[in-house]
Amino acid sequence: MSLTLSSAHVHTTFCDGKTPAPDMARAAFEKGFVSLGFSSHAPQDFDPGYCIDPPREEEYKALIRSLQREYEGRMTVYLGIERDLYSCVSPEGYDYYLAAVHYFLQPDGHHAPIDGKPERLRQYVDAYCGGDGMEMARRYFALLRDYVVSWKTPIIAHFDLIRKNNAPLRLFDEESAVYQRLALDALRPMADTGALLEVNTGAIARGYLTTPYPAPFLLKAWKEWGGEVIVNSDCHDMRYLDIHFAESEALLRSLGYDHAVWLGKDTLWERYSL
Ligand SMILES: [Zn+2]
Ligand SMILES: [Zn+2]
């Protein structure tokens, strides 16, 4: 049984999730969640299979708002989005958003997915990074850092997402000093923005990784800098709403965290003890 009774990062059939929003809300309520934040992938004008179909954005908002009323007083429901850097919509009108970088914009105008098919990322690295995986990592972290710092985004989604395809492709050495310095240098300025760093267990549910994003060395530094964390399941299927939460809490405690933040019952962000 985990202590985290919330997730601010869930997907439904409005984007690439498997579970319809009302079923997801019911599953969260049955688990005793105090809150649930929906975060469909914000509309984008490319790769339409993964995001809210732009004409359905109002329908998405209306349905989540109706779930909010339905569960009022029992579980607090929030309307969020996971907003990719290259999304075509503003996060205005949402209760909160998660900032994510899922693509590289190629010089030819196409978008190369970072966490899609491994071959596609390999293609990007070969064509635009001279085959150098570390150069790809450098670009990824620079994009995410600039997004979070300039937009002052509420939540940093899956900070080291490049680990997903690094598992099969081995593009860079995650243990190397060069890589760890790159990641730490990108994370450091984010700590000053007050953004919440997400501990994301989604890749575990889908069998891509055995540990959450971000790697422990990053969580350790974040703690030293006084940063706050939020534990999220990035769930695409209601069976995995709180997958690996207990293990993530144990990891956080081992790194010195005594609390985390979740979507509150009464206020947007609330602390709870670990
Ligand atoms: Zn994502
Ligand atoms: Zn997500």
PDB file of N, CA and C in Angstrom, residues 47 50 102-104 106 111-125 136 162 164-169 171 208:
ATOM      1  N   ASP A  47       1.748  14.361 -35.632  1.00  0.00           N
ATOM      2  CA  ASP A  47       1.626  13.146 -34.833  1.00  0.00           C
ATOM      3  C   ASP A  47       0.276  13.069 -34.100  1.00  0.00           C
ATOM      4  N   TYR A  50      -1.345  10.713 -30.941  1.00  0.00           N
ATOM      5  CA  TYR A  50      -0.953  10.728 -29.525  1.00  0.00           C
ATOM      6  C   TYR A  50      -1.650  11.779 -28.689  1.00  0.00           C
ATOM      7  N   HIS A 102       8.861  15.723 -26.040  1.00  0.00           N
ATOM      8  CA  HIS A 102       8.770  14.370 -26.614  1.00  0.00           C
ATOM      9  C   HIS A 102       9.371  14.310 -28.022  1.00  0.00           C
ATOM     10  N   TYR A 103       9.809  15.438 -28.560  1.00  0.00           N
ATOM     11  CA  TYR A 103      10.247  15.479 -29.967  1.00  0.00           C
ATOM     12  C   TYR A 103      11.452  16.386 -30.152  1.00  0.00           C
ATOM     13  N   PHE A 104      12.180  16.102 -31.212  1.00  0.00           N
ATOM     14  CA  PHE A 104      13.140  17.060 -31.759  1.00  0.00           C
ATOM     15  C   PHE A 104      12.527  17.616 -33.032  1.00  0.00           C
ATOM     16  N   GLN A 106      13.180  18.734 -36.533  1.00  0.00           N
ATOM     17  CA  GLN A 106      14.267  18.562 -37.504  1.00  0.00           C
ATOM     18  C   GLN A 106      14.351  19.786 -38.411  1.00  0.00           C
ATOM     19  N   HIS A 111       9.030  16.269 -37.038  1.00  0.00           N
ATOM     20  CA  HIS A 111       9.333  16.078 -35.620  1.00  0.00           C
ATOM     21  C   HIS A 111       9.782  14.640 -35.390  1.00  0.00           C
ATOM     22  N   ALA A 112      10.929  14.469 -34.760  1.00  0.00           N
ATOM     23  CA  ALA A 112      11.436  13.123 -34.457  1.00  0.00           C
ATOM     24  C   ALA A 112      11.062  12.776 -33.026  1.00  0.00           C
ATOM     25  N   PRO A 113      10.228  11.727 -32.818  1.00  0.00           N
ATOM     26  CA  PRO A 113       9.830  11.370 -31.453  1.00  0.00           C
ATOM     27  C   PRO A 113      10.996  10.804 -30.640  1.00  0.00           C
ATOM     28  N   ILE A 114      11.094  11.263 -29.391  1.00  0.00           N
ATOM     29  CA  ILE A 114      12.171  10.842 -28.493  1.00  0.00           C
ATOM     30  C   ILE A 114      11.837   9.506 -27.830  1.00  0.00           C
ATOM     31  N   ASP A 115      10.550   9.330 -27.484  1.00  0.00           N
ATOM     32  CA  ASP A 115      10.162   8.106 -26.767  1.00  0.00           C
ATOM     33  C   ASP A 115       9.298   7.202 -27.636  1.00  0.00           C
ATOM     34  N   GLY A 116       9.371   7.389 -28.951  1.00  0.00           N
ATOM     35  CA  GLY A 116       8.639   6.521 -29.875  1.00  0.00           C
ATOM     36  C   GLY A 116       9.480   5.302 -30.226  1.00  0.00           C
ATOM     37  N   LYS A 117       9.350   4.876 -31.472  1.00  0.00           N
ATOM     38  CA  LYS A 117      10.108   3.696 -31.904  1.00  0.00           C
ATOM     39  C   LYS A 117      11.612   3.986 -31.844  1.00  0.00           C
ATOM     40  N   PRO A 118      12.394   3.051 -31.238  1.00  0.00           N
ATOM     41  CA  PRO A 118      13.831   3.290 -31.112  1.00  0.00           C
ATOM     42  C   PRO A 118      14.506   3.609 -32.463  1.00  0.00           C
ATOM     43  N   GLU A 119      14.101   2.913 -33.522  1.00  0.00           N
ATOM     44  CA  GLU A 119      14.755   3.128 -34.832  1.00  0.00           C
ATOM     45  C   GLU A 119      14.623   4.578 -35.282  1.00  0.00           C
ATOM     46  N   ARG A 120      13.496   5.195 -34.934  1.00  0.00           N
ATOM     47  CA  ARG A 120      13.256   6.569 -35.379  1.00  0.00           C
ATOM     48  C   ARG A 120      14.223   7.534 -34.683  1.00  0.00           C
ATOM     49  N   LEU A 121      14.480   7.274 -33.394  1.00  0.00           N
ATOM     50  CA  LEU A 121      15.422   8.130 -32.663  1.00  0.00           C
ATOM     51  C   LEU A 121      16.843   7.905 -33.189  1.00  0.00           C
ATOM     52  N   ARG A 122      17.143   6.651 -33.462  1.00  0.00           N
ATOM     53  CA  ARG A 122      18.461   6.313 -34.022  1.00  0.00           C
ATOM     54  C   ARG A 122      18.689   7.064 -35.354  1.00  0.00           C
ATOM     55  N   GLN A 123      17.630   7.094 -36.151  1.00  0.00           N
ATOM     56  CA  GLN A 123      17.678   7.806 -37.433  1.00  0.00           C
ATOM     57  C   GLN A 123      18.015   9.289 -37.231  1.00  0.00           C
ATOM     58  N   TYR A 124      17.351   9.894 -36.222  1.00  0.00           N
ATOM     59  CA  TYR A 124      17.578  11.319 -35.933  1.00  0.00           C
ATOM     60  C   TYR A 124      19.032  11.535 -35.501  1.00  0.00           C
ATOM     61  N   VAL A 125      19.520  10.676 -34.620  1.00  0.00           N
ATOM     62  CA  VAL A 125      20.889  10.813 -34.117  1.00  0.00           C
ATOM     63  C   VAL A 125      21.891  10.690 -35.279  1.00  0.00           C
ATOM     64  N   MET A 136      22.804  14.193 -28.765  1.00  0.00           N
ATOM     65  CA  MET A 136      21.338  14.141 -28.698  1.00  0.00           C
ATOM     66  C   MET A 136      20.882  14.459 -27.274  1.00  0.00           C
ATOM     67  N   ILE A 162      14.900  10.525 -22.217  1.00  0.00           N
ATOM     68  CA  ILE A 162      15.821   9.889 -23.183  1.00  0.00           C
ATOM     69  C   ILE A 162      16.346   8.538 -22.693  1.00  0.00           C
ATOM     70  N   LYS A 164      14.524   6.126 -21.886  1.00  0.00           N
ATOM     71  CA  LYS A 164      13.655   5.056 -22.387  1.00  0.00           C
ATOM     72  C   LYS A 164      14.287   4.364 -23.603  1.00  0.00           C
ATOM     73  N   ASN A 165      14.611   5.135 -24.615  1.00  0.00           N
ATOM     74  CA  ASN A 165      15.193   4.512 -25.810  1.00  0.00           C
ATOM     75  C   ASN A 165      16.692   4.286 -25.702  1.00  0.00           C
ATOM     76  N   ASN A 166      17.287   4.835 -24.645  1.00  0.00           N
ATOM     77  CA  ASN A 166      18.698   4.514 -24.431  1.00  0.00           C
ATOM     78  C   ASN A 166      18.837   3.064 -23.960  1.00  0.00           C
ATOM     79  N   ALA A 167      17.764   2.543 -23.352  1.00  0.00           N
ATOM     80  CA  ALA A 167      17.830   1.150 -22.890  1.00  0.00           C
ATOM     81  C   ALA A 167      18.093   0.210 -24.073  1.00  0.00           C
ATOM     82  N   PRO A 168      17.272   0.251 -25.151  1.00  0.00           N
ATOM     83  CA  PRO A 168      17.591  -0.634 -26.279  1.00  0.00           C
ATOM     84  C   PRO A 168      18.736  -0.130 -27.161  1.00  0.00           C
ATOM     85  N   LEU A 169      18.914   1.185 -27.278  1.00  0.00           N
ATOM     86  CA  LEU A 169      19.865   1.697 -28.276  1.00  0.00           C
ATOM     87  C   LEU A 169      21.279   1.933 -27.740  1.00  0.00           C
ATOM     88  N   LEU A 171      22.749   4.700 -26.610  1.00  0.00           N
ATOM     89  CA  LEU A 171      23.279   5.855 -27.333  1.00  0.00           C
ATOM     90  C   LEU A 171      24.316   6.622 -26.527  1.00  0.00           C
ATOM     91  N   TYR A 208       9.419  -0.678 -19.976  1.00  0.00           N
ATOM     92  CA  TYR A 208      10.604  -0.116 -20.635  1.00  0.00           C
ATOM     93  C   TYR A 208      11.771   0.084 -19.670  1.00  0.00           C
TER      94      TYR A 208
END
